[in-house]
XYZ file of C-alpha atoms in Angstrom:
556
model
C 13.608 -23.153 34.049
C 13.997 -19.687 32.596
C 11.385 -18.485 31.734
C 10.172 -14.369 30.026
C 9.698 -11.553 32.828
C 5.730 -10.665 33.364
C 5.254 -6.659 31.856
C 3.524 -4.485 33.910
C 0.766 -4.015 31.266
C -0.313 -6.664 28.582
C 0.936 -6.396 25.107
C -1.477 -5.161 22.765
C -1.881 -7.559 20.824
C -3.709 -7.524 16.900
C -4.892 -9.294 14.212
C -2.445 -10.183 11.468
C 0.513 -10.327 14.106
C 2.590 -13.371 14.300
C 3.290 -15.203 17.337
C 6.306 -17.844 18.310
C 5.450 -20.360 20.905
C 7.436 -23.103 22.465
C 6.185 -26.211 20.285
C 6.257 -28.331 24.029
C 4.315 -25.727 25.803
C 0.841 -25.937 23.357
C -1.693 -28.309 25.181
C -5.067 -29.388 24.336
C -7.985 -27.970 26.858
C -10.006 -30.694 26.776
C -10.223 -32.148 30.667
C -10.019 -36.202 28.949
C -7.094 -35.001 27.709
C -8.178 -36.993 24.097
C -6.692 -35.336 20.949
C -8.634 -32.815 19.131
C -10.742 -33.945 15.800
C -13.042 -32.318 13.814
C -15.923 -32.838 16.508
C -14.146 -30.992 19.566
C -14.314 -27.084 18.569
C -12.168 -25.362 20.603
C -8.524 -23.924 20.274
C -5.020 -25.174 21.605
C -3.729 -23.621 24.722
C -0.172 -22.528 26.049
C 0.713 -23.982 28.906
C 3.200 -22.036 30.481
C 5.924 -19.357 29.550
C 9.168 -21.152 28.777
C 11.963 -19.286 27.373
C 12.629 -19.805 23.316
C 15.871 -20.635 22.783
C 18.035 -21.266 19.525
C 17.619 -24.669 18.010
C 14.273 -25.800 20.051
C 11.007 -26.463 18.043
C 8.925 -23.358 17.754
C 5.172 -22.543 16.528
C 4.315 -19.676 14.845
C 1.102 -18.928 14.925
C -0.823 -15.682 12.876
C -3.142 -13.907 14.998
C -6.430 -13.906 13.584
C -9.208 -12.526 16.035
C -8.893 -11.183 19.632
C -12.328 -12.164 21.209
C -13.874 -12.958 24.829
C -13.007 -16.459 25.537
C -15.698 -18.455 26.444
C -15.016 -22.556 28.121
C -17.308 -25.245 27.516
C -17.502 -27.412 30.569
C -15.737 -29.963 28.941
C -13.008 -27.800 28.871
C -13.150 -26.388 25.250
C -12.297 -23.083 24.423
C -14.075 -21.021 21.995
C -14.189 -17.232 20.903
C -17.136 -14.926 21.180
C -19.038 -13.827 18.761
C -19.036 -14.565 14.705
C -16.450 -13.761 11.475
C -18.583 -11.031 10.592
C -17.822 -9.038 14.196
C -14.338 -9.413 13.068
C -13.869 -9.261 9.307
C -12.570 -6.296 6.985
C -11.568 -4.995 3.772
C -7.521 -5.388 4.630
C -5.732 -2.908 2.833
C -8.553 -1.121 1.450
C -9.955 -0.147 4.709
C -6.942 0.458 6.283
C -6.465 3.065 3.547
C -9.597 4.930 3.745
C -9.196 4.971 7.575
C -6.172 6.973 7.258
C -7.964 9.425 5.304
C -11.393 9.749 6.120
C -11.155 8.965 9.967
C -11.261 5.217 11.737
C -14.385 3.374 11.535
C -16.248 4.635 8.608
C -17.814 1.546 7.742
C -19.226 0.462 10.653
C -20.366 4.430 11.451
C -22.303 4.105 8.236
C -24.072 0.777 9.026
C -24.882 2.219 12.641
C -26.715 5.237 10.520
C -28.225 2.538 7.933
C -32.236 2.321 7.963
C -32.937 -1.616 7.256
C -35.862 -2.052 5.401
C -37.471 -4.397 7.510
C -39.512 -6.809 5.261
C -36.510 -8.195 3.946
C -34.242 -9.459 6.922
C -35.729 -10.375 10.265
C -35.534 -13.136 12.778
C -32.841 -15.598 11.404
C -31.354 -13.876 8.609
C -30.127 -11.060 11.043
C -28.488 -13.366 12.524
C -26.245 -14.695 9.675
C -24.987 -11.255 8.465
C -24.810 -7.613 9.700
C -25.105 -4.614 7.989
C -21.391 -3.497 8.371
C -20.472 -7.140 6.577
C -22.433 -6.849 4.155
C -21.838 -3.324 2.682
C -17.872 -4.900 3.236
C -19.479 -7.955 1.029
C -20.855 -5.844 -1.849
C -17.451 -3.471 -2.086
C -15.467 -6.994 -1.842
C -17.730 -8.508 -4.805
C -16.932 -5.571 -7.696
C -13.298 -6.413 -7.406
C -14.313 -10.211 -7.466
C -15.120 -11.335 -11.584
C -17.575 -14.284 -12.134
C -17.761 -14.857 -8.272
C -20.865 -14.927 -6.075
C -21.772 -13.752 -2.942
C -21.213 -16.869 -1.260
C -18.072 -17.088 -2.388
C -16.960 -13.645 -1.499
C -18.418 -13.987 2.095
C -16.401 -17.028 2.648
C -12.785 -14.359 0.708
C -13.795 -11.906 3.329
C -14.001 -14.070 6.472
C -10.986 -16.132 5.184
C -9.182 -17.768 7.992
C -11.972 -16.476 10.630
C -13.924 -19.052 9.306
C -11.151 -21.604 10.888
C -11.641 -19.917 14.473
C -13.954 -22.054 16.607
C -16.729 -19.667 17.361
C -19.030 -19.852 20.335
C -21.923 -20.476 17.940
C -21.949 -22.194 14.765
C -21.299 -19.541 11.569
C -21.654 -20.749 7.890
C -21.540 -18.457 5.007
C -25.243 -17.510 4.314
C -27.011 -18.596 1.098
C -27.491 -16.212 -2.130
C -31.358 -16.034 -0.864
C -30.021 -14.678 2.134
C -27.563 -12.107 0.697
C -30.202 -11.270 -2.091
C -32.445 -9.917 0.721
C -30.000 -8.179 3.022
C -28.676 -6.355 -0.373
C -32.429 -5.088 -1.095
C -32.898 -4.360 2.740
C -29.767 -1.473 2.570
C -30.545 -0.100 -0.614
C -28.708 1.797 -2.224
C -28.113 4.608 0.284
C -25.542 3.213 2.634
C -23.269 2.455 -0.218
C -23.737 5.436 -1.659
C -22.646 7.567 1.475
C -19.768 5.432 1.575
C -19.372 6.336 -2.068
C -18.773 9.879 -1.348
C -16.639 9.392 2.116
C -14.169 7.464 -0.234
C -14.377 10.105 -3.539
C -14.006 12.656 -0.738
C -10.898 11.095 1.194
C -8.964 10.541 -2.573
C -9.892 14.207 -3.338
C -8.229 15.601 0.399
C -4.903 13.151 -0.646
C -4.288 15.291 -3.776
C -4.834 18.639 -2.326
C -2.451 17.517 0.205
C 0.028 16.088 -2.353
C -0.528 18.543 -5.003
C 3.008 19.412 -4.908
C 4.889 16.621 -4.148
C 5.400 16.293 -8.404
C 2.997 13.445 -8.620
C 0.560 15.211 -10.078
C 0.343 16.693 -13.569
C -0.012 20.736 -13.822
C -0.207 23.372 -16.570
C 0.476 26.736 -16.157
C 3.744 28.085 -13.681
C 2.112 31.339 -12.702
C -1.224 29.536 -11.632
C -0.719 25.873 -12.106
C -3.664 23.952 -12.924
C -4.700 20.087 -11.759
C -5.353 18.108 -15.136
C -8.909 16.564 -15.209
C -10.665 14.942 -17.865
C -14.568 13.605 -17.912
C -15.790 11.622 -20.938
C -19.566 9.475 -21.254
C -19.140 5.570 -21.509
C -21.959 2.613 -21.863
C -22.738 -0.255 -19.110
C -24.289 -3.015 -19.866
C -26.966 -4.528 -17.282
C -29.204 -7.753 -17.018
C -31.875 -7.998 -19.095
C -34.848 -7.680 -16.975
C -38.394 -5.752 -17.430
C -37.398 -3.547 -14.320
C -33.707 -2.376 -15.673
C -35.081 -2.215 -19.412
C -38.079 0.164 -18.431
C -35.408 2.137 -16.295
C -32.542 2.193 -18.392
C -33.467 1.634 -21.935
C -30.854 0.728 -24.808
C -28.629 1.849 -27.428
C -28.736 1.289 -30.970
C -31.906 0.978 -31.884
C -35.150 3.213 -31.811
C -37.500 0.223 -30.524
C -35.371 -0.789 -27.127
C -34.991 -3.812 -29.339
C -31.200 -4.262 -28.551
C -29.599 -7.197 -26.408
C -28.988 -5.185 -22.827
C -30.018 -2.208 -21.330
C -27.672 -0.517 -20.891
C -26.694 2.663 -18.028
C -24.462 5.630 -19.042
C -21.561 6.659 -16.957
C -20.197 10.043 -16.941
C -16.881 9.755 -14.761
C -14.347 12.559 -13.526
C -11.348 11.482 -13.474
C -7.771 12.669 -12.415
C -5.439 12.322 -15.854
C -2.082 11.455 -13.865
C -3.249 8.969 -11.179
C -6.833 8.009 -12.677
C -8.040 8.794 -9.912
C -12.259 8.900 -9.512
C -13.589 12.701 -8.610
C -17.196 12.177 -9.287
C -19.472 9.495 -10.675
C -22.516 10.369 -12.482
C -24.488 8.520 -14.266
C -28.107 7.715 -15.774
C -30.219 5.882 -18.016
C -28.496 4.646 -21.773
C -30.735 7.360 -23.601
C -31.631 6.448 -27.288
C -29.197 9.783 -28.375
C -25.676 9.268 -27.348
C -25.301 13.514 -27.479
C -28.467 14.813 -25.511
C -28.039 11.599 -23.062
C -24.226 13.199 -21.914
C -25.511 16.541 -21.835
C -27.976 15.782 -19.135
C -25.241 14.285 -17.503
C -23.236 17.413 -17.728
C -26.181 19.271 -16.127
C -25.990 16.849 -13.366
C -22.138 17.724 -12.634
C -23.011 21.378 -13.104
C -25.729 21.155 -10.557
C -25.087 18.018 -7.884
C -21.387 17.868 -8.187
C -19.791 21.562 -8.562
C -17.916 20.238 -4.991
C -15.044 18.407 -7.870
C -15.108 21.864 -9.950
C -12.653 24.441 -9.072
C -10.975 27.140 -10.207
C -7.455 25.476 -10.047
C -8.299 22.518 -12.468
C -8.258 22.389 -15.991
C -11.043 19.946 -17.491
C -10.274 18.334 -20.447
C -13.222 17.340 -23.416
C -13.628 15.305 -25.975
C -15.310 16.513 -28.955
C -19.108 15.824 -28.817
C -20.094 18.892 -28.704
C -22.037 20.040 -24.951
C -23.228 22.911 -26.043
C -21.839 26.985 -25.756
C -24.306 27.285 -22.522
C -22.979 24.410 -20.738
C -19.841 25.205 -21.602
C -20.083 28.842 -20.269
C -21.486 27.224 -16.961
C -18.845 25.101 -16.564
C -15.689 28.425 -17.359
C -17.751 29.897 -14.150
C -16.923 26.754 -12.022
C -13.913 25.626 -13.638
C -11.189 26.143 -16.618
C -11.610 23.542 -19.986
C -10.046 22.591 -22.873
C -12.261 21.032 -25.470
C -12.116 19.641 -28.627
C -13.926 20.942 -31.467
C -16.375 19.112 -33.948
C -15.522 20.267 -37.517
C -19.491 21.703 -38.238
C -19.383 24.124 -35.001
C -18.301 27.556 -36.107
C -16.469 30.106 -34.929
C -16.227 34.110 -35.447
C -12.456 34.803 -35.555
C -12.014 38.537 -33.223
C -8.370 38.649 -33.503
C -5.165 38.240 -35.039
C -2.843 35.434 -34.562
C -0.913 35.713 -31.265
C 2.570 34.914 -30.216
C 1.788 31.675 -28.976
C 0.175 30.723 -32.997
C -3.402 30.729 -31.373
C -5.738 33.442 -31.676
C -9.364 34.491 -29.829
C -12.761 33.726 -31.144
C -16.232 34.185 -30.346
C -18.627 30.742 -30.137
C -22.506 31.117 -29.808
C -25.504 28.860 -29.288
C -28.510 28.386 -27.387
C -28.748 32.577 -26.998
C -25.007 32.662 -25.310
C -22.226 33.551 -26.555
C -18.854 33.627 -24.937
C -14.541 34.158 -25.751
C -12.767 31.300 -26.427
C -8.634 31.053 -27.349
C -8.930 28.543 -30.250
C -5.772 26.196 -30.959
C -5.139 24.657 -34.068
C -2.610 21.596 -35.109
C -1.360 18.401 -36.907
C -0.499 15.459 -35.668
C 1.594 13.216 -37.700
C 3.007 9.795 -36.692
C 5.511 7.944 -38.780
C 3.745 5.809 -40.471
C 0.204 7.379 -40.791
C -0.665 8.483 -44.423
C -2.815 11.541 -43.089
C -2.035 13.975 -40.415
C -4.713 14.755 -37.563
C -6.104 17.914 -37.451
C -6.857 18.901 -33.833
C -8.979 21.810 -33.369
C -9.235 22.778 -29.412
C -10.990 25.730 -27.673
C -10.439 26.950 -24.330
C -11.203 29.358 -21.746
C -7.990 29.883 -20.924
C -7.215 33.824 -22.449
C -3.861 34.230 -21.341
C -1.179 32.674 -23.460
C 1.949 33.654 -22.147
C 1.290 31.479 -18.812
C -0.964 28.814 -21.056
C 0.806 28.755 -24.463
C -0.974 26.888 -27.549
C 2.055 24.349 -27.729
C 1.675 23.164 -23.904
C -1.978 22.719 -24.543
C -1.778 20.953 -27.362
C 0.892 18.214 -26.044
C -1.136 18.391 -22.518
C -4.694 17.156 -24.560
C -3.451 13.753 -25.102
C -3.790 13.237 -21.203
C -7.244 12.897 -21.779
C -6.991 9.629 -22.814
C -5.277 8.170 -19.923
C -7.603 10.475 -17.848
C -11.092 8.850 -19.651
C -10.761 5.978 -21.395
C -7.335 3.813 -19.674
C -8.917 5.005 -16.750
C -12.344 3.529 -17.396
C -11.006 0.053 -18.937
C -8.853 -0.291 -15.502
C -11.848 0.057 -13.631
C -14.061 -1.913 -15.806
C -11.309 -4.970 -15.908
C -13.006 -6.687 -12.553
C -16.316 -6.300 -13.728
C -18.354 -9.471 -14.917
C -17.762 -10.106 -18.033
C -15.934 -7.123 -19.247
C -14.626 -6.937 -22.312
C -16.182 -6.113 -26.281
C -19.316 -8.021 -27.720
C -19.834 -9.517 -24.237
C -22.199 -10.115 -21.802
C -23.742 -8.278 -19.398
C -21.521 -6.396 -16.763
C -23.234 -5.664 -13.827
C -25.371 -8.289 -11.984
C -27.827 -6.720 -10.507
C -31.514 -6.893 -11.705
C -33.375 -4.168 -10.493
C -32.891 -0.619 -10.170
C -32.358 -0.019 -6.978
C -29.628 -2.818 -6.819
C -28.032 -1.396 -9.785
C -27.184 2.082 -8.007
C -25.997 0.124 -5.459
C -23.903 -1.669 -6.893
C -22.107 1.252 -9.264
C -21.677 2.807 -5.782
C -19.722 -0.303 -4.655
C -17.773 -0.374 -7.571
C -16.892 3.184 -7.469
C -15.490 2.653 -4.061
C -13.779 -0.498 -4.452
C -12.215 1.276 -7.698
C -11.139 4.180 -5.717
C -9.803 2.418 -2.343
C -7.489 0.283 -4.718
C -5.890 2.814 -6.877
C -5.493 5.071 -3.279
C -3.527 2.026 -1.960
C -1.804 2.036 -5.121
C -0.867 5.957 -4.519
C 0.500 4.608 -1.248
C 2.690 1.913 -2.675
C 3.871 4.561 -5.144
C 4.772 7.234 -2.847
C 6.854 4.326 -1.084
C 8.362 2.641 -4.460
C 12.100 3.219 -4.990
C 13.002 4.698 -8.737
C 14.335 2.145 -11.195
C 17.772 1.649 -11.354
C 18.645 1.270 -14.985
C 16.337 2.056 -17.958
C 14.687 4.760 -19.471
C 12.596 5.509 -15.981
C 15.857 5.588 -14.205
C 16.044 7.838 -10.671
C 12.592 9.091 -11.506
C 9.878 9.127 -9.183
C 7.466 6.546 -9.472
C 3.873 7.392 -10.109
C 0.696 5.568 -9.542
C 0.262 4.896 -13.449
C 3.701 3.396 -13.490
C 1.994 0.187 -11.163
C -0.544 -2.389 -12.331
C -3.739 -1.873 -10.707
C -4.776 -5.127 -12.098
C -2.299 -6.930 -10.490
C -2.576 -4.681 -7.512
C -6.209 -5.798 -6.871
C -4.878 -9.437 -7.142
C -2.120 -8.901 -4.468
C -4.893 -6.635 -2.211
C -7.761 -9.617 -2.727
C -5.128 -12.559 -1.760
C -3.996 -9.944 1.503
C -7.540 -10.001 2.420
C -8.513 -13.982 1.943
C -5.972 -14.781 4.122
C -6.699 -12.010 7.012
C -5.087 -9.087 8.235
C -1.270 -8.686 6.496
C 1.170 -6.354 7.123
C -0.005 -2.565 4.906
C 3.494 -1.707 4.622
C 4.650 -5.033 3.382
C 2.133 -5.327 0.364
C 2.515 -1.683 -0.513
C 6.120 -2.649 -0.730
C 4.914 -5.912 -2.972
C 2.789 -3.476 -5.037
C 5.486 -1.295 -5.655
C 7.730 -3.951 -7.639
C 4.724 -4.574 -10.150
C 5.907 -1.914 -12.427
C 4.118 -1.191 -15.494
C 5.460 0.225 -19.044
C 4.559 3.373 -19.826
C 4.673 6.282 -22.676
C 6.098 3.836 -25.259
C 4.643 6.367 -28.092
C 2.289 3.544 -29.206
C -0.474 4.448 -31.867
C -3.271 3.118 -32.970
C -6.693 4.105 -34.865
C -9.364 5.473 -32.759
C -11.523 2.987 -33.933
C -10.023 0.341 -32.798
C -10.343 0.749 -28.603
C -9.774 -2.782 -27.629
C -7.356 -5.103 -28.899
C -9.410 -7.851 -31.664
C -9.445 -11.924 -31.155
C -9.111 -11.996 -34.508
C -5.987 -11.970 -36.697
C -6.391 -8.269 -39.212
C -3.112 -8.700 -41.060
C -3.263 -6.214 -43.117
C -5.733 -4.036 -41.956
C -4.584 -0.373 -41.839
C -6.833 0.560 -38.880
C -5.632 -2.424 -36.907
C -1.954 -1.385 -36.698
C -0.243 -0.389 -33.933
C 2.456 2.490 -34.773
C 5.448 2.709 -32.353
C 6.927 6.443 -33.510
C 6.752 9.669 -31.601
C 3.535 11.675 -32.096
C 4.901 15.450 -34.223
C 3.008 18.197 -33.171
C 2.864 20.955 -35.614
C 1.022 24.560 -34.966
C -1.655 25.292 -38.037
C -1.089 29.085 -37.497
C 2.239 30.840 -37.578
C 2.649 32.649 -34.445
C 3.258 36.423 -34.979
């Protein structure tokens, strides 16, 4: 019988590999040599090392788990240990191990302090720490699922494996208490590891053309941060921390947390994520915010990034705070005012000086229409920046470059928010935790779960091949080119059923191409698309027609 020469050293041998066996060669263990049924826990064995050949039966069998064997007397063979030894985020991990370093999960459950009158005795025995922080990431990307459910996504096919001991998925009691015995602290370390690791992959592909720049002589990253509102469950403890919106009582439906993202224009990408309580004042509740990023998170400032406002107006201090960190480009409210100090430049802008709150500092101010086809009254856009020089930063690049604020902020938020439970206008609550402390942890899990799936995206970008015919033709693909939606879908199926190949579903992501810069208009107003017919409702209508761009000022 031929049979396969014995290697010096084993092969290494991994989860998610696939293995052929001889169909003839697989035996049961069992010493009364009965069949195996549900009752008899224990894998198949090979019994010897026969040579495949061409036309015989073969198995193929996935590798799910390498463990310490461990033989009942009766002859049954079992794996050491429990799912949870053995289960990760797929994909995502794999991708913030490339980054940040291998193991970063478990290294920040080993440095986790477990509050101690929550888990104890048995219920450290269902989950771990390193699981469950897995669990909670796992669970933002999951909509309308619970924890049960996503503990039995994550194991997936470990659950098949016939452990040593017993292993069910633990009850929502269970998970309940292990989530209020981390806190919010582990998550949010693992928060910043991720934020951190995305930030390192654009410095290092900053000029690879997949990111968008202004400027040749000193080329600026294009940033953009913007305020948004998220609801959470009504109870006495969020309500008292968070407050609501709307009314001057607290009497609305949810309380509500404000967001305050930094975000990457081109690839969406999350910088930063502060947030905060709702605040009864939409203005003074985003200025606080603002202080935050000016004080806690100056790291995602620099000098070589260009941030991009909207136009509720921050304030001249903040904004001379932030010109020291950091270049911006802001939008003006129409009741701020300005003290012209020179003429009209080349470029049609001109310089003017802005004060308030005792400071006042130089701005270049840029003025323009925007007309559609279509639209009965043109736009007036009235931006202000720091940015003095306007030969390298002329007032016609800045004003087509402003509309990337959009995709920066709000696209960027609604992809992030899609997952969420119950996302989505005049709808429930989106978050699901009902405390404080749960909600920071959970925003922290969502935050990473965001991030590790758009930096597998990147991936699957980098790898994509251009189109072949169309209007996208032999260009480089970009991250906003591919659905992150479908993305997650693709990454949540890759982890449910184990360990799969990162190459082959970056290659599967790459085909899931979206549509992009169609030069489609619609009112402000109207954010998300209605459930109700508005035939004939002006604001309602969606303009396809390239956006004209016309300088107020005629450039001397």
């Amino acid at each position: 019988m031929s049979s396969y020469p014995v290697p010096d050293a084993a092969v290494p041998v991994s989860a998610g590999m696939i293995v052929a066996v001889p169909a003839g060669l697989l035996a049961t263990p069992l010493r009364n040599g009965r069949d195996l049924g549900e009752a008899d826990r224990s894998a198949l064995v090979i019994g010897g090392t026969e040579k495949i050949r061409t036309g015989g039966a073969a198995v193929f069998l996935k590798v799910v788990a390498v463990a310490e064997a461990v033989v009942a007397r009766d002859g049954q063979v079992r794996a050491e240990g429990r799912p949870y030894d053995h289960a990760t985020l797929g994909p995502l991990e794999e991708w913030l191990d490339a980054q940040a370093g291998p193991g970063v999960i478990g290294g920040i459950a080993e440095r986790a302090a477990l509050d101690s009158r929550h888990v104890k005795g048995r219920y450290r025995r269902l989950l771990t720490a390193a699981f469950m922080i897995r669990v909670l990431v796992l669970w933002t990307l999951m909509p309308e699922a619970q924890l049960s459910d996503v503990i039995t996504a994550l194991a997936g096919d470990l659950a098949l494996v016939p452990w040593s001991r017993q292993w069910h998925p633990a009850s929502e009691r269970a998970c309940l208490d292990w989530r209020k015995a981390l806190g919010p602290a582990p998550l949010e370390e693992l928060q910043a590891t991720v934020l951190g690791a995305a930030a390192g992959e654009h410095r290092e592909h900053a000029g690879d053309g997949q990111f968008l720049t202004v400027g040749t002589q000193e080329p600026l990253a294009v940033n953009s941060f913007d305020g948004s509102l998220l609801r959470v469950p009504d109870t006495p403890a969020n309500r008292a921390a968070f407050g609501s919106v709307g009314t001057a009582d607290d009497s609305a439906a949810w309380p509500c947390v404000r967001l305050f993202p930094l975000n990457n224009c081109l690839t969406r990408s999350l910088l930063a994520m502060p947030w905060g309580p709702a605040g009864s004042d939409k203005t003074a509740s985003e200025q606080r915010l603002l202080d935050a990023v000016l004080q806690d998170y100056a790291h995602a400032l620099g000098k070589d990034q260009v941030w991009l406002l909207d136009r509720l107006w921050h304030g001249t201090a903040r904004l001379a705070a932030l010109a020291r960190r950091t270049h911006f480009l802001a939008r003006l409210k129409s009741d701020i005012p300005l003290r012209r100090t020179s003429v009209t430049l080349p470029d049609g802008s001109y310089r003017a000086e802005i004060s308030g709150d005792g400071v006042t500092m130089e701005v270049r101010v840029i003025e323009y229409d925007v007309h559609v086809e279509g639209q009965e009254v043109k736009e007036m856009f009235c931006l202000i920046t720091g940015l003095l020089d306007w030969e390298d930063y002329p007032a016609i690049e800045l004003a087509r470059l402003y509309r990337w604020r959009w995709d920066g902020s709000e696209t960027a938020l609604r992809e992030a928010k899609a997952p969420l439970h119950g996302a989505g206008p005049g709808t429930g609550a989106m978050l699901r935790s009902g405390s404080p402390d749960l909600i920071a942890q959970e925003i922290a899990a969502w935050a990473c779960g965001t991030e590790m799936t758009r930096g597998v995206t990147r991936d699957a970008a980098r790898a994509a091949q251009p189109a072949r015919k169309g209007r996208r033709a032999r260009q480089p693909v970009g991250s906003r080119d591919l659905s992150l939606t479908r993305a997650r879908r693709l990454i949540l199926a890759g982890i449910r059923s184990g360990r799969a190949g990162y190459q082959a579903l970056t290659r599967e992501i790459s085909r899931l191409r979206n549509t992009c810069d169609r030069d489609r208009h619609r009112s402000r107003k109207s954010k998300s698309p209605s459930t109700f017919p508005h035939a004939g409702l002006k604001d309602t209508i969606t303009r396809i027609a390239p956006a004209v761009i016309t300088l107020a000022n005629t450039p001397a």
